[in-house]
Coordinates of C-alpha atoms and ligand atoms in Angstrom, one line a residue:
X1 CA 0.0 0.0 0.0
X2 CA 1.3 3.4 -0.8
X3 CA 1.2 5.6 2.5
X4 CA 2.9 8.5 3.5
X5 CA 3.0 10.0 7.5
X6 CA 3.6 13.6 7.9
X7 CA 5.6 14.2 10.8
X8 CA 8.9 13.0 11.6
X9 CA 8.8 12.5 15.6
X10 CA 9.0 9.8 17.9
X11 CA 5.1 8.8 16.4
X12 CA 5.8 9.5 12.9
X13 CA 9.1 8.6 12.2
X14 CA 7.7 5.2 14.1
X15 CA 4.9 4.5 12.2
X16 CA 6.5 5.4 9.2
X17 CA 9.2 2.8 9.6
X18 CA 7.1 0.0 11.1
X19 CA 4.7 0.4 8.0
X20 CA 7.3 0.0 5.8
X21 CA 8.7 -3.0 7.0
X22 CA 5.5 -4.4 6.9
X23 CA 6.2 -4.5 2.7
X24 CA 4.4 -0.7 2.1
X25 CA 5.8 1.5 0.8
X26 CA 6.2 4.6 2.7
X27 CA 6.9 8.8 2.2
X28 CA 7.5 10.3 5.5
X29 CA 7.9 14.1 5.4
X30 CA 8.4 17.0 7.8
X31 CA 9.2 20.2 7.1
X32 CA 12.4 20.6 9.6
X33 CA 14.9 20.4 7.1
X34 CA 17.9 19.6 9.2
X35 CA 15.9 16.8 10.4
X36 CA 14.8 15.4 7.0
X37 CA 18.6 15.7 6.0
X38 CA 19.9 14.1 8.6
X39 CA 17.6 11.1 8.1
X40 CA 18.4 10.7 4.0
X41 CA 22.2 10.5 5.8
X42 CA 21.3 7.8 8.0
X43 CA 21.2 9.7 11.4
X44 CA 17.7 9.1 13.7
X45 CA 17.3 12.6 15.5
X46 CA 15.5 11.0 18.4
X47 CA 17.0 8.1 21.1
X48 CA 14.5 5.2 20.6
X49 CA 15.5 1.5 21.1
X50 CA 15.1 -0.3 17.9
X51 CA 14.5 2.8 15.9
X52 CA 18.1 2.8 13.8
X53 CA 18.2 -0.9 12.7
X54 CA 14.5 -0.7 11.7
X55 CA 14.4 2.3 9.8
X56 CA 18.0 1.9 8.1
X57 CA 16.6 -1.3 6.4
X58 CA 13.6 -0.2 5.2
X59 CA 15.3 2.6 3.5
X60 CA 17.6 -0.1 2.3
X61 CA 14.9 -1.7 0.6
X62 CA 13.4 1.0 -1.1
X63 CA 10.6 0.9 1.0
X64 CA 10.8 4.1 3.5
X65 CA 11.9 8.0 2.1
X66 CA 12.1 11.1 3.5
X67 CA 11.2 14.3 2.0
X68 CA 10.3 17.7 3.4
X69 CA 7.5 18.2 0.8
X70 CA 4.0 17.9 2.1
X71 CA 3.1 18.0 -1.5
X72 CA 4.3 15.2 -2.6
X73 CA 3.7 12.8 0.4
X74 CA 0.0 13.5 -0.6
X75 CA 0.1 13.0 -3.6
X76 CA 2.1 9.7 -3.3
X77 CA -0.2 8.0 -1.1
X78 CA -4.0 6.2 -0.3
X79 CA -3.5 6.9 3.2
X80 CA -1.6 10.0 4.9
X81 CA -1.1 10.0 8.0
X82 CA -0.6 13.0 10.3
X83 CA 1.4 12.9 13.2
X84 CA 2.8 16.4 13.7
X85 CA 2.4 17.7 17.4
X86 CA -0.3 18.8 19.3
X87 CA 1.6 20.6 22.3
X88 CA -0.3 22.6 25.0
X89 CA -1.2 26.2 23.4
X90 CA -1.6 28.8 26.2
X91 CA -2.7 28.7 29.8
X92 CA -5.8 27.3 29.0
X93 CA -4.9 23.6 28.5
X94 CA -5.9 23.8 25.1
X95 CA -3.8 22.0 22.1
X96 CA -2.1 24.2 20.0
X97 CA -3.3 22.4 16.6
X98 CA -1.7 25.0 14.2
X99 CA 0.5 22.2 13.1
X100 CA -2.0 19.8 12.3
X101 CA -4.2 22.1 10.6
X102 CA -0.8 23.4 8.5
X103 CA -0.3 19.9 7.6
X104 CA -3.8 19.6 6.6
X105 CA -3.6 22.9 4.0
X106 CA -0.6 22.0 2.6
X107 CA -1.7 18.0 1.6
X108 CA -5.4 19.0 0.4
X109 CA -4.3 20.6 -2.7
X110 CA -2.2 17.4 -3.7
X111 CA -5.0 14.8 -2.7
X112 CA -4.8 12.6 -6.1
X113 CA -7.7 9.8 -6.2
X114 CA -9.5 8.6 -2.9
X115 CA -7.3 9.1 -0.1
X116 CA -8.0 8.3 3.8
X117 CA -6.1 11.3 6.0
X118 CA -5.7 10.0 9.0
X119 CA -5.5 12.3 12.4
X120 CA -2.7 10.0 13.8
X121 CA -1.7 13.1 16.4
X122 CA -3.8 13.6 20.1
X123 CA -6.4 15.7 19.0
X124 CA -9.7 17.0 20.7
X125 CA -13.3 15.5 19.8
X126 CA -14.4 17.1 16.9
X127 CA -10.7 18.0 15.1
X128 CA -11.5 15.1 12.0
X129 CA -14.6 17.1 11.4
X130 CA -12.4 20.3 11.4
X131 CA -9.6 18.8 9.4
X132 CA -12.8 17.6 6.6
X133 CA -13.8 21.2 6.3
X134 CA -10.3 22.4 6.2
X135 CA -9.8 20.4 3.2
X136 CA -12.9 20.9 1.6
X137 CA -12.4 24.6 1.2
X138 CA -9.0 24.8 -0.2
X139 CA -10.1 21.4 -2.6
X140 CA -13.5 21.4 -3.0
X141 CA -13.3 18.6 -5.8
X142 CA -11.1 16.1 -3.4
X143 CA -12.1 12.5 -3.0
X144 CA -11.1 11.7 0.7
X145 CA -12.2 11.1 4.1
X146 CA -10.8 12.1 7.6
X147 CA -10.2 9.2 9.8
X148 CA -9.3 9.0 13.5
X149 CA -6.2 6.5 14.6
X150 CA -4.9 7.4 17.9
X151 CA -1.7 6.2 18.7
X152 CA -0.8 4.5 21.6
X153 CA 2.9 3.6 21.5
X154 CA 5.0 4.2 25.2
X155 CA 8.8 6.1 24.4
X156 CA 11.2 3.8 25.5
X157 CA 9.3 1.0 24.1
X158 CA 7.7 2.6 20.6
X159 CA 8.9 0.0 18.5
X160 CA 8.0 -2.9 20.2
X161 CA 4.3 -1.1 21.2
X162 CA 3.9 -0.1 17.3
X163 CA 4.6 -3.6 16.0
X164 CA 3.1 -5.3 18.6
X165 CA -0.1 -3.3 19.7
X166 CA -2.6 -3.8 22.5
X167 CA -5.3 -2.5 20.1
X168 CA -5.7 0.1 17.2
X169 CA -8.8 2.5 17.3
X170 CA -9.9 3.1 14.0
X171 CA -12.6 6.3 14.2
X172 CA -14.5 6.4 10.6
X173 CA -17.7 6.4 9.3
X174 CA -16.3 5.4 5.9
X175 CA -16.4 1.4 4.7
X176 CA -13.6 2.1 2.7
X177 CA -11.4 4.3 5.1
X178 CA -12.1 1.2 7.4
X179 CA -11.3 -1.6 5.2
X180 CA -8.1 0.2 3.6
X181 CA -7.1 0.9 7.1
X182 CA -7.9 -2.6 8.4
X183 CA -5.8 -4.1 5.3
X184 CA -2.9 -1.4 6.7
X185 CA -3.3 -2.7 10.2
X186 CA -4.0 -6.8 9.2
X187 CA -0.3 -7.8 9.6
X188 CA 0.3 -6.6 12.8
X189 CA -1.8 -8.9 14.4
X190 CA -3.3 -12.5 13.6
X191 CA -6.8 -11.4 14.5
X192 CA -9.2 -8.6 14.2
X193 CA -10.3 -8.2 17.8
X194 CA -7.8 -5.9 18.9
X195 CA -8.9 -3.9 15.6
X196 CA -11.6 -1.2 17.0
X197 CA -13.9 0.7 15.1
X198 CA -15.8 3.2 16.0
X199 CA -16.8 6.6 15.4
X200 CA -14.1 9.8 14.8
X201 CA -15.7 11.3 18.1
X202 CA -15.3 8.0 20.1
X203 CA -11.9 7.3 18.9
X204 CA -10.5 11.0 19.7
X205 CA -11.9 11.1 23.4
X206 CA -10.4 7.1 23.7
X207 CA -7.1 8.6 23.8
X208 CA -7.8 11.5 26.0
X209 CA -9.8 8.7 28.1
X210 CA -7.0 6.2 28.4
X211 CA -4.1 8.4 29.2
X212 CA -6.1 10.7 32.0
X213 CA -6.9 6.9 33.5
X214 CA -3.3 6.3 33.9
X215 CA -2.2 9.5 34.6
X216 CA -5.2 9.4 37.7
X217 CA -3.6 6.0 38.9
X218 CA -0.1 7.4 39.0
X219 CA -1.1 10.6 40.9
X220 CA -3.5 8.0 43.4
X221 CA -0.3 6.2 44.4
X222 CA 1.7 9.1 44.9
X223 CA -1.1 10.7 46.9
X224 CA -1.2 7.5 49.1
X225 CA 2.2 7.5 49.0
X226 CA 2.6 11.2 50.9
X227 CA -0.3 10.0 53.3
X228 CA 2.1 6.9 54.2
X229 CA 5.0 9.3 55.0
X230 CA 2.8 11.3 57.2
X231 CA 1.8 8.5 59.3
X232 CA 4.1 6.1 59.2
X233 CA 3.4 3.2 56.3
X234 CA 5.6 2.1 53.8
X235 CA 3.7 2.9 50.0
X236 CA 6.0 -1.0 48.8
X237 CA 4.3 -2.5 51.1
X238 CA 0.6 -0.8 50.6
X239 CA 1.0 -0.9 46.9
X240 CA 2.0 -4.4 47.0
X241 CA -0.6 -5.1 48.6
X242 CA -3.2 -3.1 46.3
X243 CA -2.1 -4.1 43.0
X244 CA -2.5 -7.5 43.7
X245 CA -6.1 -7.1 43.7
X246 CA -6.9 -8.5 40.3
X247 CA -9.3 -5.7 39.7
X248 CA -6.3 -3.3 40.5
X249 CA -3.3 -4.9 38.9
X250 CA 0.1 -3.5 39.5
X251 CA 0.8 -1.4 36.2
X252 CA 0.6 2.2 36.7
X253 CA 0.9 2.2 40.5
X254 CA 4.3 3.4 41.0
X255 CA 5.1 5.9 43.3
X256 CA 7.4 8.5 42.3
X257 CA 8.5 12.2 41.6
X258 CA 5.3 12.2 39.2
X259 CA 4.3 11.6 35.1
X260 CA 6.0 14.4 32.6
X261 CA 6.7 13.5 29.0
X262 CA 5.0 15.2 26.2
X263 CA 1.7 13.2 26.5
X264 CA 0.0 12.6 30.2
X265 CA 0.4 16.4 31.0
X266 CA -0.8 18.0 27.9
X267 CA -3.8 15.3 27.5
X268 CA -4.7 15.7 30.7
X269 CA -4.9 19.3 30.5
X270 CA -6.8 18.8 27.0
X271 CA -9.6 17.0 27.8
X272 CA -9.9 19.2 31.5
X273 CA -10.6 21.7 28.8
X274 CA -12.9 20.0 27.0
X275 CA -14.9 19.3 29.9
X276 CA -15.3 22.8 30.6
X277 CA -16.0 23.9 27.2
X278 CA -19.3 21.4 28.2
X279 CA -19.9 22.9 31.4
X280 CA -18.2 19.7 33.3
X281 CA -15.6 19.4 35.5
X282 CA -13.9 16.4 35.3
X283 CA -12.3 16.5 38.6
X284 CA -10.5 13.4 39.4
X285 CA -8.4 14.4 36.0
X286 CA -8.2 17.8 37.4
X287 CA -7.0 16.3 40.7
X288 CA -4.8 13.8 38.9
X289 CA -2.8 17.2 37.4
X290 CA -2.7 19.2 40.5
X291 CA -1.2 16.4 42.4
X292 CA 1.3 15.8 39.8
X293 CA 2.8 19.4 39.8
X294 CA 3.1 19.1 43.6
X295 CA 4.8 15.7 43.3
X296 CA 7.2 17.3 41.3
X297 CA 8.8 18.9 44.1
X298 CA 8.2 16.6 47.6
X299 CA 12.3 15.3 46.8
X300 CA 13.3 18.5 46.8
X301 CA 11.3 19.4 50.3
X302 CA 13.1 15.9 51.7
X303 CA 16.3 17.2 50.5
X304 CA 15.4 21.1 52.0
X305 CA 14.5 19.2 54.8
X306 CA 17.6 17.5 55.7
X307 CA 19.8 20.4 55.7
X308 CA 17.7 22.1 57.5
X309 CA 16.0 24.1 55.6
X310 CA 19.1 25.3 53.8
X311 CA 20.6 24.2 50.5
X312 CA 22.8 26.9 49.3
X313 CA 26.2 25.7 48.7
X314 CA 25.2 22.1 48.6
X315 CA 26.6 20.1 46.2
X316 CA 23.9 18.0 44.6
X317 CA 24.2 15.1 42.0
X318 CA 21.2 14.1 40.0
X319 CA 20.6 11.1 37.9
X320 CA 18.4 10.7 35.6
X321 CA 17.0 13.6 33.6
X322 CA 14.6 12.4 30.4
X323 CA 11.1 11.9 31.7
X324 CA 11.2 8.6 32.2
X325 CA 13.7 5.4 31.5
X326 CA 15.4 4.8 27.8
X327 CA 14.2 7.9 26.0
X328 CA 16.4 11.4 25.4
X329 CA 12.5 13.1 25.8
X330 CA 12.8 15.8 28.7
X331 CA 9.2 17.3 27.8
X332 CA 7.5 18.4 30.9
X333 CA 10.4 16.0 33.4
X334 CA 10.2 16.0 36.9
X335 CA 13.7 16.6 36.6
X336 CA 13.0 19.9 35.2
X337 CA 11.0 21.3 38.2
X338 CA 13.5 19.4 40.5
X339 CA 16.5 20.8 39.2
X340 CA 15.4 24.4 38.6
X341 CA 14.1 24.3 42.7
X342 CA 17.5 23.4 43.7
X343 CA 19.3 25.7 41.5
X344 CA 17.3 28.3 42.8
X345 CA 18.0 27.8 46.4
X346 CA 21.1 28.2 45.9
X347 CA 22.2 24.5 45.4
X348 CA 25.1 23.4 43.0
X349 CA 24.0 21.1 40.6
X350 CA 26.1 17.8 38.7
X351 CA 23.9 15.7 36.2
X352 CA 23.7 13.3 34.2
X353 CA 21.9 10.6 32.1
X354 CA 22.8 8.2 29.9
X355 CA 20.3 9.8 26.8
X356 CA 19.2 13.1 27.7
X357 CA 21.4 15.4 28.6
X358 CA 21.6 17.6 25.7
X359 CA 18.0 18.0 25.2
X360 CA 17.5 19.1 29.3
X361 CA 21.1 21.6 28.7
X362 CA 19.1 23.3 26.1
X363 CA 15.9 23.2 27.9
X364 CA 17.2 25.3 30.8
X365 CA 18.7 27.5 28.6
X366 CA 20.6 30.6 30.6
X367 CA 20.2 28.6 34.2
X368 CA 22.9 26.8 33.0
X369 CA 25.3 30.0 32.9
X370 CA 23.4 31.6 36.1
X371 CA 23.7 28.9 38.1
X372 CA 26.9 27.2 37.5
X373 CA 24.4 24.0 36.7
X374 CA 27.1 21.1 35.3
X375 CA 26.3 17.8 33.0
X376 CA 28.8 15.1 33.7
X377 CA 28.6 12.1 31.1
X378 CA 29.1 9.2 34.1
X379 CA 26.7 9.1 36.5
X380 CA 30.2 8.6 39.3
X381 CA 32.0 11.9 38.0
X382 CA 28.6 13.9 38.7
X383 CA 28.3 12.1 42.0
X384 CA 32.0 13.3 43.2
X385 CA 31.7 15.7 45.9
X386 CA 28.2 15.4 46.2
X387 CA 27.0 16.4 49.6
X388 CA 23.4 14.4 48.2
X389 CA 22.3 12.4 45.2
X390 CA 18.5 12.4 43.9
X391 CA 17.8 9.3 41.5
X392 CA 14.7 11.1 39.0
X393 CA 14.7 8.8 36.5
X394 CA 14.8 4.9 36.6
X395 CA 17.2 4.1 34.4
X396 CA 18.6 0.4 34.2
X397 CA 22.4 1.8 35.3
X398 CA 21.0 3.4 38.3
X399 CA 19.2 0.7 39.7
X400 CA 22.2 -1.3 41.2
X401 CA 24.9 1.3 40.9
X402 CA 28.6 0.6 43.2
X403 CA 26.9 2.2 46.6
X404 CA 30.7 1.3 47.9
X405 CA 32.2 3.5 45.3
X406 CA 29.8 6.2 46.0
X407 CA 30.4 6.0 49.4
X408 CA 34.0 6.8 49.1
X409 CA 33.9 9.9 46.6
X410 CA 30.5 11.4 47.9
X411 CA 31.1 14.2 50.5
X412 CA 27.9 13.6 52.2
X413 CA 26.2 10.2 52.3
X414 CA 22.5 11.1 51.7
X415 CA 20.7 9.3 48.9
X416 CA 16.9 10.6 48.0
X417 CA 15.1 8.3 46.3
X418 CA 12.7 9.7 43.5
X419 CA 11.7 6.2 41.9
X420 CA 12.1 3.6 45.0
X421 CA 14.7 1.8 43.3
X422 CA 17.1 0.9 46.2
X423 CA 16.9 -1.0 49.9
X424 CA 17.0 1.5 52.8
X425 CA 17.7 -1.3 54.9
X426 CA 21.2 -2.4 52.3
X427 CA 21.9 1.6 52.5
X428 CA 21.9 2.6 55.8
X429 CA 23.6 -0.7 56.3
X430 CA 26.8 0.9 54.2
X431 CA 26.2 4.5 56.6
X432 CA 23.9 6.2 54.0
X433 CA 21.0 8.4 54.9
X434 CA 17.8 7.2 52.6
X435 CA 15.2 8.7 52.0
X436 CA 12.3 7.5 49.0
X437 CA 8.8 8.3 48.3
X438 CA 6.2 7.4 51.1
X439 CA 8.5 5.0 52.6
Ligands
LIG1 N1 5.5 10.9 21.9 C1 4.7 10.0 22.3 O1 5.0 9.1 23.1 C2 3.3 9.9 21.8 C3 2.5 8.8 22.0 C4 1.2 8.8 21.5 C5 0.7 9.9 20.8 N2 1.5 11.0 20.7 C6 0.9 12.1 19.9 O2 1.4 12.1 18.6 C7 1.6 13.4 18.1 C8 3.1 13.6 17.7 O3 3.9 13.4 18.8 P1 5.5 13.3 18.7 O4 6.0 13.1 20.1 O5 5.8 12.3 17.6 O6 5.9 14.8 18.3 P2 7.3 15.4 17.9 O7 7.3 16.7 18.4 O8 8.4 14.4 18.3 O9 7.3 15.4 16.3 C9 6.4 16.2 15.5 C10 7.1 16.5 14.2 O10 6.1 17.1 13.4 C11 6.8 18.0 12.5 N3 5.9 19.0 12.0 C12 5.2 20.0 12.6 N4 4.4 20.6 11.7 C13 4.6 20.0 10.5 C14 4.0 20.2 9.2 N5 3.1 21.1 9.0 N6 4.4 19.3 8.2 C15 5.3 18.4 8.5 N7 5.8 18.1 9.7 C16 5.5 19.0 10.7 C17 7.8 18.6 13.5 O11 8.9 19.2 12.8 C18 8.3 17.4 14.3 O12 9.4 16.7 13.7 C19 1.2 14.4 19.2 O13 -0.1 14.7 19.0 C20 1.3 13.5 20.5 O14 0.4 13.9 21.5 C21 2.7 11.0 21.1

């Protein structure tokens, strides 16, 4: 099948790649330049496991181009996806959907023969009926339909979740949107019932749905995690003890410095807005977001905490920086709110992660300069001197790192646990001070 994604992110460039490898063959566009050049050279401008082999040989084969014409991925394809971002807008928690409704403009003039456009980005109900209209004024004469296909994938995991999905929503009206779209989808799985159709409406608000579920359950745990700090229980042994309540299960109910990346936040916020825009609330969601932004900063209160209050000269180390585990994504980290509090009390800061360390130096921009904020490529070189350390993300070469080694080139020996990876009992065991998340 001929298909084309416009949008070259960590969705785009995904789907674009495990399409072709499925024997399609594929035009990926985006209209960063660099990016699109980079790609024809063989360079993958984001960190995603699996991403480089995948893409390289489907380019290989003939089967997966770049180009930064719009134009002509429309007009090469039956199906166009897009997949540019939908990023928060203003202070209203409204999607800024310039880019999808740009991509829209610049394809409908090029639509050649029935073509499906696909809203593969998180956008609010009712954006497939806006993209239709969009494209019916600039090509009145146009044989297409708008479909809905949320994606689902998880950074860190994209390939895998995009080749290997839980479900796929299909939202269309259309018979033929939804059988060229179930032929597209066939191979990657051997039967249809994790194939859902339904309408646009229904498939946009699915998204929305799903991720403000999770996004809830992660800001539950971490609420009953600060209520087992103030009186006494250990949030292991409670959430232990939840999840395995079949009806509970354990996924999702980690306790921690709370969710970032460039989805839970944003989609959140999205469909608070939406409620609104009905006269509805949606509290628990609305709940779910204020709790996270507080989360954000009860590591740094532990750390305030135990130097009494005062953090100014400290030397701090932090690991872990990308928003979660095996992705160089920093959109909306804890590790962002974290570090900025400490630099602004006056703390000196040594960072690092294995992925993401560029991205976060650009992110905080002249904070760097104004407060002397350091990256140090191994995790041991930023740890040198530290009076603390404060583990934000999980990553797999944090989880079981030479607490003997650390011991000796620390300054202080206080550890602050933002992801409950580590043993109190091992650590103060070897003379460390630990402290984790509602334990
Ligand atoms: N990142 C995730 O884990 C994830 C998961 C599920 C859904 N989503 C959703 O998918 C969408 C894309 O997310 P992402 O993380 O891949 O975004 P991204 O920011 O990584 O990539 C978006 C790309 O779109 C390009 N672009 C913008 N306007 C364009 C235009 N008019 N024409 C061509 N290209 C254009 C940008 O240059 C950029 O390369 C968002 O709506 C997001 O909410 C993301």
């Amino acid at each position: 099948m001929k298909v084309s994604v416009i949008g070259t992110g960590y969705v785009g460039l995904v789907a674009a790649a495990a399409f072709a490898d499925h024997g399609n063959d594929v035009v990926c566009a985006d209209i960063d330049e660099a990016k699109i050049a980079g790609l024809k050279d063989g360079i993958i401008p984001i960190y995603e496991p699996g991403l480089e082999p995948l893409v390289k040989r489907n380019v290989e084969a003939g089967r997966l181009h770049f180009t930064t014409s719009n134009a002509d991925a429309a007009k090469h394809a039956e199906v166009v996806f897009l997949a540019v971002g939908t990023p928060t807008g203003g202070t209203d928690g409204a999607p800024k959907l310039d880019y999808l409704f740009q991509a829209a403009r610049d394809i409908a003039p090029h639509i050649d023969g029935f073509t499906v456009v696909v809203n593969k980005s998180t956008v609010p109900v009712g954006t497939a009926e806006r993209v239709t209209r969009i494209i019916a004024d600039l090509a009145p004469d146009a044989d297409y339909t708008v479909a809905s296909n949320p994606e689902f994938l998880k950074e860190g995991v994209a390939v895998q979740d995009f080749m290997h999905p839980d479900r796929v929503i299909v939202g269309s009206d259309d018979e033929r949107a939804r059988d060229i779209l179930q032929r597209l989808y066939q191979p990657f799985f051997r039967t249809n019932e994790r194939l859902f159709f339904m309408s646009p409406r229904s498939a946009e608000l699915t998204k929305y749905a799903a991720n403000a579920y999770l996004a809830a359950r992660i800001s539950f745990i971490n609420d009953v995690a600060n209520l087992c700090d103030a009186v006494g229980a250990d949030v292991e042994e409670v959430r232990r003890g939840m999840g395995s309540d079949a009806r509970i299960g354990n996924k999702f109910l980690y306790p921690g410095v709370g969710y970032g990346g460039s989805c839970f936040p944003k989609d959140t916020r999205a469909l608070i807005r939406t409620a609104r825009e009905h006269g509805m609330s949606m509290s628990i969601v609305a709940s779910a977001d204020r709790i996270n932004e507080a989360q954000k900063l009860v590591l740094v209160r532990k750390v305030r905490n135990h130097f009494g209050g005062d953090i100014a000269g400290k030397t701090i180390a932090v690991w872990g920086l990308a928003f979660k585990p095996n992705t160089d994504d920093i959109r909306e980290a804890p590790a962002l709110s974290i570090v900025r509090s400490l630099a602004s009390d006056g703390a000196k800061l040594r960072l690092t992660d294995p992925e993401a360390g560029p991205n976060f130096m650009n992110a905080l921009g002249d904070s760097v300069e104004n407060f002397g904020i350091e990256f140090c490529k191994d995790p041991y070189d930023a740890a040198k001197g530290a009076d603390a350390l404060v583990l934000t993300t999980e990553w797999r070469q944090f989880r079981s790192p030479d607490f003997g080694r650390l011991g000796e080139i620390m300054a202080g020996k206080a550890l602050f646990d933002g992801r409950n990876q580590w043993s109190r009992e091992h650590l103060e065991g070897l003379g460390f001070s630990y402290s984790g998340i509602g334990r």
